[in-house]
mmCIF file of C-alpha atoms (C1' of nucleotides) in Angstrom:
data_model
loop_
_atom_site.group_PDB
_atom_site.id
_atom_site.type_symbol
_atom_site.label_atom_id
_atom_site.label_comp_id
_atom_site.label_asym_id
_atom_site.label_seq_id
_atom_site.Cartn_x
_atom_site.Cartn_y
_atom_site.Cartn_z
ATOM 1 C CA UNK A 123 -18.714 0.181 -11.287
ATOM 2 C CA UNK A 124 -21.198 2.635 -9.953
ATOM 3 C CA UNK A 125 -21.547 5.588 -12.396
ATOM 4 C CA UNK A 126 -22.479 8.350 -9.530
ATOM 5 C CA UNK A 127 -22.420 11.737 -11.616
ATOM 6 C CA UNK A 128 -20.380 12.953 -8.447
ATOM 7 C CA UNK A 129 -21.343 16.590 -7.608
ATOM 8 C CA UNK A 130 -17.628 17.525 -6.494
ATOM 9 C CA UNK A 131 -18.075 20.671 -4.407
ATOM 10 C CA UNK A 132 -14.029 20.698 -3.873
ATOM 11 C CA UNK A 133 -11.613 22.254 -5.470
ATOM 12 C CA UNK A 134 -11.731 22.349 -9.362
ATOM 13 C CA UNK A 135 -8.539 23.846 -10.164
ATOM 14 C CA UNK A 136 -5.927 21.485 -11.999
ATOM 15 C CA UNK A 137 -8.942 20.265 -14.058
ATOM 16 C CA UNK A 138 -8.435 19.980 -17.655
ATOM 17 C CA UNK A 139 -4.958 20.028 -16.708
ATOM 18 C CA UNK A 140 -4.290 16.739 -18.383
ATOM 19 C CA UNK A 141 -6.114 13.926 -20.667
ATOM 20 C CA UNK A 142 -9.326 13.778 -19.187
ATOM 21 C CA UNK A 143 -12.889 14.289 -20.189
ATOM 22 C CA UNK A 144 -14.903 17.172 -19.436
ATOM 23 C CA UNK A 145 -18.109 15.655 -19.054
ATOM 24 C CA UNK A 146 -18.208 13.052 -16.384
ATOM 25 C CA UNK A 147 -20.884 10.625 -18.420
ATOM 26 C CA UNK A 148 -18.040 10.520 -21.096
ATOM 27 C CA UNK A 149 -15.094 10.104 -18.265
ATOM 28 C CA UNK A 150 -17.219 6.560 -16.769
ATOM 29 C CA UNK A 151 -17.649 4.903 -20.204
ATOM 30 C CA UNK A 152 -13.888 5.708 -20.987
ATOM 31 C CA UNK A 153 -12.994 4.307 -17.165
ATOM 32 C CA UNK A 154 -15.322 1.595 -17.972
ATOM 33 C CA UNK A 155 -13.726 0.925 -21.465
ATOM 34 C CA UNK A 156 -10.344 1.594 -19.789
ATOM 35 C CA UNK A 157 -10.991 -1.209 -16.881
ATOM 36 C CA UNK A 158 -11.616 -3.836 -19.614
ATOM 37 C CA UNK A 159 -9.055 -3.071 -22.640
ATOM 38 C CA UNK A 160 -6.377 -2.703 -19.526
ATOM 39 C CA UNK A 161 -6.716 -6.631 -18.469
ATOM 40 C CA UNK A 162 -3.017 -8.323 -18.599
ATOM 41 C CA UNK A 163 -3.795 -10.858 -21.266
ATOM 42 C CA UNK A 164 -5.524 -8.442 -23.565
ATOM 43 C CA UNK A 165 -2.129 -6.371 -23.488
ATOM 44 C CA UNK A 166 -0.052 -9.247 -23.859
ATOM 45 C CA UNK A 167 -2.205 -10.773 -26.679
ATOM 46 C CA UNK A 168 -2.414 -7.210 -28.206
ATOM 47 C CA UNK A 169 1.876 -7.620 -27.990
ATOM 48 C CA UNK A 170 2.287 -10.637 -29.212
ATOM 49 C CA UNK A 171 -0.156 -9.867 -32.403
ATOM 50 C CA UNK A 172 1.277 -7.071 -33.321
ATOM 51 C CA UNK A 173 4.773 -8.236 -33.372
ATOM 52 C CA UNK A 174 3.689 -11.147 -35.223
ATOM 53 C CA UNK A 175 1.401 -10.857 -37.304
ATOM 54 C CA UNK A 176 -1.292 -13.116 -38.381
ATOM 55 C CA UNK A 177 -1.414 -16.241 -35.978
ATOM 56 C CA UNK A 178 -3.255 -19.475 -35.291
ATOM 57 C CA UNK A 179 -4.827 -20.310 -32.111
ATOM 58 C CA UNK A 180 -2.099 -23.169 -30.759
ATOM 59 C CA UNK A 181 0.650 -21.214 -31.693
ATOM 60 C CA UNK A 182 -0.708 -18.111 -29.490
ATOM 61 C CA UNK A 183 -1.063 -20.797 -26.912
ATOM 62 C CA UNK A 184 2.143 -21.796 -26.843
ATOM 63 C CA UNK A 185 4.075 -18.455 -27.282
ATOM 64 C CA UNK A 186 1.998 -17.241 -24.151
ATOM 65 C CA UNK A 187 3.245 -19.394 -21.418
ATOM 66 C CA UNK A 188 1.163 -19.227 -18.412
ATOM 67 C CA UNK A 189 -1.864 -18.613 -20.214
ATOM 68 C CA UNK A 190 -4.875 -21.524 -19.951
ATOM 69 C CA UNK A 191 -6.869 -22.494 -22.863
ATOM 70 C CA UNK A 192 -10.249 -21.511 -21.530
ATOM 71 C CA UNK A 193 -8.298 -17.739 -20.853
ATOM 72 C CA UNK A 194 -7.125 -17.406 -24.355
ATOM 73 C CA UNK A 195 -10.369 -18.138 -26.159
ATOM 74 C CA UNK A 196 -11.986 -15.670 -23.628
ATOM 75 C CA UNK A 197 -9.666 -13.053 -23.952
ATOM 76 C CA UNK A 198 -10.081 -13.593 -28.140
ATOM 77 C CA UNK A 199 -13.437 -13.631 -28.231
ATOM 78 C CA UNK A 200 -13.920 -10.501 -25.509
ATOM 79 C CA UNK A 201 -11.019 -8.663 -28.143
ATOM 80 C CA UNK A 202 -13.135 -9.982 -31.645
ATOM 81 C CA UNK A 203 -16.395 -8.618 -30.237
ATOM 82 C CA UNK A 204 -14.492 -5.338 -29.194
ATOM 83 C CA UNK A 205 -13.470 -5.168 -32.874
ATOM 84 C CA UNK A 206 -9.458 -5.347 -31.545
ATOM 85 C CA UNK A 207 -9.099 -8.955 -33.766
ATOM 86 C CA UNK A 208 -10.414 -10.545 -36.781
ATOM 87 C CA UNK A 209 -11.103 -13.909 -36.684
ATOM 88 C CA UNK A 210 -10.235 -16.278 -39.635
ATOM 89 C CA UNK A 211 -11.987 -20.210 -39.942
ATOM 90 C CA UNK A 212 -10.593 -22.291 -42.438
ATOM 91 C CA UNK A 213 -13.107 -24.982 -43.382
ATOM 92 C CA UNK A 214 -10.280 -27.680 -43.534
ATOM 93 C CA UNK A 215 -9.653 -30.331 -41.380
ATOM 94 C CA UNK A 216 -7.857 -30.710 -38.983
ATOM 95 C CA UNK A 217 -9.747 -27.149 -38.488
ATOM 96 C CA UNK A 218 -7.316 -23.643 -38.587
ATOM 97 C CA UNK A 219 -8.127 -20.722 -36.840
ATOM 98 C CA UNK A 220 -6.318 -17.876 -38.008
ATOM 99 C CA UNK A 221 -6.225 -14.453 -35.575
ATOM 100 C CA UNK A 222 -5.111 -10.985 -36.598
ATOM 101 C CA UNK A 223 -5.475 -7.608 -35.444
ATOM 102 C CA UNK A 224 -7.502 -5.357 -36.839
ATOM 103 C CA UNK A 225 -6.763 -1.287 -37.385
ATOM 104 C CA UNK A 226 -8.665 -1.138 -34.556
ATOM 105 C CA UNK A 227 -6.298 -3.621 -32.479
ATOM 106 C CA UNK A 228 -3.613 -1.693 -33.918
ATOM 107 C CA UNK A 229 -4.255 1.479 -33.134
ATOM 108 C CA UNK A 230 -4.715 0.192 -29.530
ATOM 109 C CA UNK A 231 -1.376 -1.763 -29.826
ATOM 110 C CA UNK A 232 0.198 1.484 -30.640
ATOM 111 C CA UNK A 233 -1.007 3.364 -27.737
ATOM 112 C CA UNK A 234 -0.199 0.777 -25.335
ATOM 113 C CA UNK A 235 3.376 0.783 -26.750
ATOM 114 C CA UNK A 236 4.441 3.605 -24.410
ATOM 115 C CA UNK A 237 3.318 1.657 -22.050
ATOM 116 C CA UNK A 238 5.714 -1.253 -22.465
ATOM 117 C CA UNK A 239 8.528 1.140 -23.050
ATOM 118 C CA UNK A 240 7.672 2.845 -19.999
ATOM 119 C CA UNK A 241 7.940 -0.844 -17.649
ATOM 120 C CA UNK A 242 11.126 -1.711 -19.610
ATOM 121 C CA UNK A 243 13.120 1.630 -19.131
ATOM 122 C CA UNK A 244 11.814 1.751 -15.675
ATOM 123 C CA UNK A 245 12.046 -1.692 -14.400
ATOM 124 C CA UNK A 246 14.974 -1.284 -12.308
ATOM 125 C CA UNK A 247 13.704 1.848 -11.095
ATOM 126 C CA UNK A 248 10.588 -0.120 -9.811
ATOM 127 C CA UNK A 249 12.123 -2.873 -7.984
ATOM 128 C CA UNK A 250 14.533 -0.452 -6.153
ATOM 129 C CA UNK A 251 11.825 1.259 -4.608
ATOM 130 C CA UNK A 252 10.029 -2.173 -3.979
ATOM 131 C CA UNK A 253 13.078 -3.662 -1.918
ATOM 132 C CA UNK A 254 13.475 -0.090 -0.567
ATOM 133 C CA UNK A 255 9.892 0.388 1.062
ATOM 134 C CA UNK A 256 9.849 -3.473 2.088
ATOM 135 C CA UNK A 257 12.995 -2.993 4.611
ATOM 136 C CA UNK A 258 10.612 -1.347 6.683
ATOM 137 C CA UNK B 276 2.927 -16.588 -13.580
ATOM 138 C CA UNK B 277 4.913 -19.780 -14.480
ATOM 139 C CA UNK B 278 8.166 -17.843 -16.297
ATOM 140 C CA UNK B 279 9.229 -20.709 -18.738
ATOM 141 C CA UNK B 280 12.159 -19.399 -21.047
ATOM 142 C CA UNK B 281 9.956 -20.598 -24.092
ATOM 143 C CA UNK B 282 12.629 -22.494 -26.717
ATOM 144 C CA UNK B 283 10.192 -21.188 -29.899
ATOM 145 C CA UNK B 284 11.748 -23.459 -32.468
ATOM 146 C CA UNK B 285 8.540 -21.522 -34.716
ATOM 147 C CA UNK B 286 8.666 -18.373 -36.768
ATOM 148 C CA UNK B 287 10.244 -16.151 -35.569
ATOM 149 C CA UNK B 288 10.344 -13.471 -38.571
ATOM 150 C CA UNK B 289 8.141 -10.122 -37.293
ATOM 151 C CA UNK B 290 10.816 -10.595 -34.455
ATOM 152 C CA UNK B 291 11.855 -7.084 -33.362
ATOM 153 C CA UNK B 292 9.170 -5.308 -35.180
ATOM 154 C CA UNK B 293 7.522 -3.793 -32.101
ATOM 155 C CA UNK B 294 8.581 -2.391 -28.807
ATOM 156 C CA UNK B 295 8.977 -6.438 -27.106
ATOM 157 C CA UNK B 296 12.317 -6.443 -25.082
ATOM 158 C CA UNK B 297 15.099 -9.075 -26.759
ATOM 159 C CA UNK B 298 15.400 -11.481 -24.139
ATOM 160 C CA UNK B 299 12.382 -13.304 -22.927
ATOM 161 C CA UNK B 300 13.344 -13.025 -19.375
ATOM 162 C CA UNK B 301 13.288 -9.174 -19.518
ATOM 163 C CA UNK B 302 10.333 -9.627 -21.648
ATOM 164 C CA UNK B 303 8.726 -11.644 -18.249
ATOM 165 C CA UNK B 304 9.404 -9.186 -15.745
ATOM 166 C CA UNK B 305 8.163 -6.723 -17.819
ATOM 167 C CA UNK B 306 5.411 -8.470 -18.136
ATOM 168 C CA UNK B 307 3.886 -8.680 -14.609
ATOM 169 C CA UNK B 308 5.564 -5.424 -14.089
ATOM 170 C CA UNK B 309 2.450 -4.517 -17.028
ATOM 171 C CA UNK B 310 0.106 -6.877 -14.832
ATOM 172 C CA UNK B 311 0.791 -4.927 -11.806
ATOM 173 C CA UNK B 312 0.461 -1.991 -13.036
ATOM 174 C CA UNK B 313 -2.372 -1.699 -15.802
ATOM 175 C CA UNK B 314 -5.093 -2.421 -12.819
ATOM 176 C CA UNK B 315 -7.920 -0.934 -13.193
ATOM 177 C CA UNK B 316 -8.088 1.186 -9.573
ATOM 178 C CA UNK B 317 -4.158 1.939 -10.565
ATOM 179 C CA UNK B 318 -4.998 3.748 -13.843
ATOM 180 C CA UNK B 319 -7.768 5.770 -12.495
ATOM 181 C CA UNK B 320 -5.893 7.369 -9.514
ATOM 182 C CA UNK B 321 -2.907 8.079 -11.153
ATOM 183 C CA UNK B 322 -4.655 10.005 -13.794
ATOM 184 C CA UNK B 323 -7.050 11.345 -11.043
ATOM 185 C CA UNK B 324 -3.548 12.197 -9.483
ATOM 186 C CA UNK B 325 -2.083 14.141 -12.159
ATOM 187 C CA UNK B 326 -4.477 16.300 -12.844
ATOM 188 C CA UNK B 327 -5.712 17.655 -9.449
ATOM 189 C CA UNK B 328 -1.982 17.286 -7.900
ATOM 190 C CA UNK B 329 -1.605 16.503 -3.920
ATOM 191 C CA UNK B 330 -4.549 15.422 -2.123
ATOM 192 C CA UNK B 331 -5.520 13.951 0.762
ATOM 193 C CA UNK B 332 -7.175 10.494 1.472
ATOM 194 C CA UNK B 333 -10.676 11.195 1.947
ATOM 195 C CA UNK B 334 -10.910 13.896 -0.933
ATOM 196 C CA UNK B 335 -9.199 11.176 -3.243
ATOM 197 C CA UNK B 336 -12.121 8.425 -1.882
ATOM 198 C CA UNK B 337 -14.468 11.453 -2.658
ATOM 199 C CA UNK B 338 -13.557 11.672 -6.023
ATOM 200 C CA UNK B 339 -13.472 7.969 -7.056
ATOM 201 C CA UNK B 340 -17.205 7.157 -6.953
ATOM 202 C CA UNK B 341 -16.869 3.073 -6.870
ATOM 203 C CA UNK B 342 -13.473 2.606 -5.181
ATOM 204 C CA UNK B 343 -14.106 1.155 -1.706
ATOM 205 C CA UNK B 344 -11.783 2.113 1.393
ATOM 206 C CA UNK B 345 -10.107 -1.098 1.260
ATOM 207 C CA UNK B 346 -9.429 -0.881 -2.370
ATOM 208 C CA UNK B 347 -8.096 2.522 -2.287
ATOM 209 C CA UNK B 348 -5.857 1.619 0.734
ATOM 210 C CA UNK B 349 -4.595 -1.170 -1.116
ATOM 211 C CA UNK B 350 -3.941 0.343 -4.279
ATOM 212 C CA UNK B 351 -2.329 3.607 -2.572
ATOM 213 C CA UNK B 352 0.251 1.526 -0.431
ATOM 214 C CA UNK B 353 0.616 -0.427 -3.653
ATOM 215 C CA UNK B 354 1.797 2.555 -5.616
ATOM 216 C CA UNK B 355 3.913 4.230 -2.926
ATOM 217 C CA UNK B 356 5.679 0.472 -2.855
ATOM 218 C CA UNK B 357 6.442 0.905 -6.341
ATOM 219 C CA UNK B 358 7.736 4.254 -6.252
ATOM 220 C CA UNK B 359 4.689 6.340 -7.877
ATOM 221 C CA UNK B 360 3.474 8.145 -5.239
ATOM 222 C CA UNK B 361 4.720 10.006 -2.010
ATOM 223 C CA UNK B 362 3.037 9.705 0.808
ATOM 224 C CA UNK B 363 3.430 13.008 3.550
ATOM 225 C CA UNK B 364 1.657 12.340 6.940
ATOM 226 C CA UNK B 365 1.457 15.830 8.855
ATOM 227 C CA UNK B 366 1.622 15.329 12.758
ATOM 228 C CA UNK B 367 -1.605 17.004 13.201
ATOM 229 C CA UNK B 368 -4.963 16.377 14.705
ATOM 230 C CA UNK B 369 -7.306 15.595 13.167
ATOM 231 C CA UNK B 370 -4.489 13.629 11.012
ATOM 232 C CA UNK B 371 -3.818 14.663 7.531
ATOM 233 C CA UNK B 372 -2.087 12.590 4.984
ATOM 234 C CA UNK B 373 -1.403 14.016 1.319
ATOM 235 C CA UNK B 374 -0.787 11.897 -1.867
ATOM 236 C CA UNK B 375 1.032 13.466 -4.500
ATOM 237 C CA UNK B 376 2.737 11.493 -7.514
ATOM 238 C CA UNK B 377 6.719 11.358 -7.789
ATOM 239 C CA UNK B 378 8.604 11.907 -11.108
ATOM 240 C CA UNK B 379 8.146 8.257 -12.032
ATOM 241 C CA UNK B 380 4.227 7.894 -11.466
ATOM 242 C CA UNK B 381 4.138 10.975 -13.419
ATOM 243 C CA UNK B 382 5.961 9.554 -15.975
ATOM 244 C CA UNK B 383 3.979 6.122 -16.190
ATOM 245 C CA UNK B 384 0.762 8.592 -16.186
ATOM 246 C CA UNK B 385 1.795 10.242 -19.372
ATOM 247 C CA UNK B 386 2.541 6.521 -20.714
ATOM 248 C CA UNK B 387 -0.848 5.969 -20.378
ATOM 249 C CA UNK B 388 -2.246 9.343 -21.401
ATOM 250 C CA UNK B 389 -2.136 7.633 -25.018
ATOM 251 C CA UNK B 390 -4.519 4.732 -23.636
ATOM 252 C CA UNK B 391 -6.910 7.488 -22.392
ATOM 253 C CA UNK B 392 -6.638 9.243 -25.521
ATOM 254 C CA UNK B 393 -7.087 6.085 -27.888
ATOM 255 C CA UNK B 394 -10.308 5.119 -25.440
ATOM 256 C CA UNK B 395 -11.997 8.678 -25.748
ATOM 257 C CA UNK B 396 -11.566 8.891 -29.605
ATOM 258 C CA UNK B 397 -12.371 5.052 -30.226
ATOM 259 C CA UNK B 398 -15.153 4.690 -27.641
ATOM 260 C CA UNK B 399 -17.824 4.844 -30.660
ATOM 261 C CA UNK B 400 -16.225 2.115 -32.751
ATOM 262 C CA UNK B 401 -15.736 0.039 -29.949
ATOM 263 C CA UNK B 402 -19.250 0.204 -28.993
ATOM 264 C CA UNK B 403 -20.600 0.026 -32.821
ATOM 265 C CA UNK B 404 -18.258 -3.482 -32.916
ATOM 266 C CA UNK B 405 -19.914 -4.844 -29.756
ATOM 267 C CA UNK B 406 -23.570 -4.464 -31.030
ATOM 268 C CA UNK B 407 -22.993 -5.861 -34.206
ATOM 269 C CA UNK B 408 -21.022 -9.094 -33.086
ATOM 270 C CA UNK B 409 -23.916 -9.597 -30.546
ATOM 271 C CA UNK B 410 -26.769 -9.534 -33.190
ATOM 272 C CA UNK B 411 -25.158 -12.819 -34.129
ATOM 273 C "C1'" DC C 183 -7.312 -28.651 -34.025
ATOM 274 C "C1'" DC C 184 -10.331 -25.574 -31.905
ATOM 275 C "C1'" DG C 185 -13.128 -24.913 -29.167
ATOM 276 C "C1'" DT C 186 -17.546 -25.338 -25.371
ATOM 277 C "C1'" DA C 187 -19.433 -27.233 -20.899
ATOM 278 C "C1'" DT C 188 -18.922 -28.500 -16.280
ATOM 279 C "C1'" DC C 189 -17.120 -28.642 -11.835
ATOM 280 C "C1'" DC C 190 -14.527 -26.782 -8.120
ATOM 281 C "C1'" DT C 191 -11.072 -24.170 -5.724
ATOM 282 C "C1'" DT C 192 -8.961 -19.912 -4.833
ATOM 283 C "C1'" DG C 193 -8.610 -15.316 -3.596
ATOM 284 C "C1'" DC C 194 -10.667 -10.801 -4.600
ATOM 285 C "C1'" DC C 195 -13.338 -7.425 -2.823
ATOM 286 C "C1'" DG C 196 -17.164 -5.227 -0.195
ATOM 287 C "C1'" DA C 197 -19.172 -4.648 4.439
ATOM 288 C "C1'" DT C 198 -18.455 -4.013 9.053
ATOM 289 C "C1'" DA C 199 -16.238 -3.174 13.302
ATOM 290 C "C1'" DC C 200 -12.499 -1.365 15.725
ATOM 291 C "C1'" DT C 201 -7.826 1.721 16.838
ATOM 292 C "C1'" DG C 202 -4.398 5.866 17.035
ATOM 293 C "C1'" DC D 101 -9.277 11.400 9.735
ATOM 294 C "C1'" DA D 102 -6.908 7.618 8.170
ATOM 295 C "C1'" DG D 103 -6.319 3.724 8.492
ATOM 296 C "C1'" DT D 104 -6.048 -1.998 10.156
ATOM 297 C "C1'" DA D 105 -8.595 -6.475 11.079
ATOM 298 C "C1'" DT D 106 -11.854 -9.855 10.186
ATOM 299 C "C1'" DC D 107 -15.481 -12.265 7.909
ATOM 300 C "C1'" DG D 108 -18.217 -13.899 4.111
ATOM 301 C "C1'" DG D 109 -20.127 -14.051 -0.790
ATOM 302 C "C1'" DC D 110 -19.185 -14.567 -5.189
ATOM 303 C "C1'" DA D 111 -17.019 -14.630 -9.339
ATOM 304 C "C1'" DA D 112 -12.579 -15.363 -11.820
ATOM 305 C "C1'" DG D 113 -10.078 -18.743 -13.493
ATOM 306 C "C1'" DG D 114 -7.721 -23.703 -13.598
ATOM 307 C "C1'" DA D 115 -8.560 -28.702 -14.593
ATOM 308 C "C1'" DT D 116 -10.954 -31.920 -16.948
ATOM 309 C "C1'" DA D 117 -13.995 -34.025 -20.153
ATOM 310 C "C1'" DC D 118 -16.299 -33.907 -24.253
ATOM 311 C "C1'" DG D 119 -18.124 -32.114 -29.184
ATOM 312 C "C1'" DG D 120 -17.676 -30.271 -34.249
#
DNA sequence: CCGTATCCTTGCCGATACTG
DNA sequence: CAGTATCGGCAAGGATACGG
């Protein structure tokens, strides 16, 4: 993304009216932090390790249907060099990988919760308006 | 996304710990109701939304330095679809058409108020984690 | 088992031009 | 002003094969 400092002229009332950043270097880093943490695997894996604790790579594969391999290891690596996981090797064969989240990951988990409450108490909601706009 | 039920014959203690719906096809819809919504362009301009209240097309496109037109026609008509923002056109010329966010956008915008929260107070850490698992 | 490397297709997204 | 339409580049991501 292009980090223009954006002189905004306009209107500046309703600022600071909410959760936002006063200065607009911080605001960019936070979007740009925002625009990766936000990515639909991260928040599913983020989900899935927080409900179940510490798990090994196949059996994240397989409880994530839909998922491919090479998006998983991304998505776990991109989340263990954010410091969201902690990644276990086993020096055994055959080899086990074991993931879990740190307090990091969990504090992220936690914030994303409302999140996931929100889309399930306001599913319905959703698709009414979808199927209401769409018959036009 | 492929939306197989998932049998699980695995462990399934941790179950019901978190804020995961009880059936797994709620759990789906939920699911790329979170993949839908958690874009990137999404988050910014319903925070962007919420704090400055009703505005107009171009002074939104102003404000997001980054966002092309297409993208911010696309993600606008995207919301309104779903049911987060109203969209007024006033019969005027030059035309005029206002944005504002309905009770429900405004609701999924405090949802994710905790996300901006957890990014501004754990930008640092983040950060610190990145550069040490790249000297590596 | 847990990855990395390679190819290759798909569709996202920006740029541009054009309407009401 | 507020869009829609069209084209093209490029990168995300699936499939496959192979290594530790």
């Amino acid at each position: 993304m292009s980090v223009t400092p954006a002189p905004e002229t306009t209107d500046q009332t309703h600022r600071d009216s909410a959760c936002a950043a006063a200065d607009p270097r911080i605001d960019a880093l936070v979007t740009e932090l925002i625009g990766r943490v936000a990515d639909k695997w991260t928040m599913v894996l983020l989900e899935l390790l927080e409900e179940r604790g510490e798990m090994r790579f196949t059996q994240i594969a397989r409880a994530v249907p839909g998922i491919s391999q090479k998006m998983l290891t991304q998505t776990l690596r991109r989340m263990e060099r954010d410091g969201m996981v902690c990644r276990t090797v086993h020096a055994v064969v055959p080899p086990r990988v074991d993931y879990r989240l740190t307090s990091l990951g969990e504090s992220l988990g936690e914030a994303f919760c409302g999140v996931w409450l929100w889309a399930e108490q306001h599913l319905a909601r959703v698709e009414q308006a979808r199927r209401e706009f769409d018959e036009r």
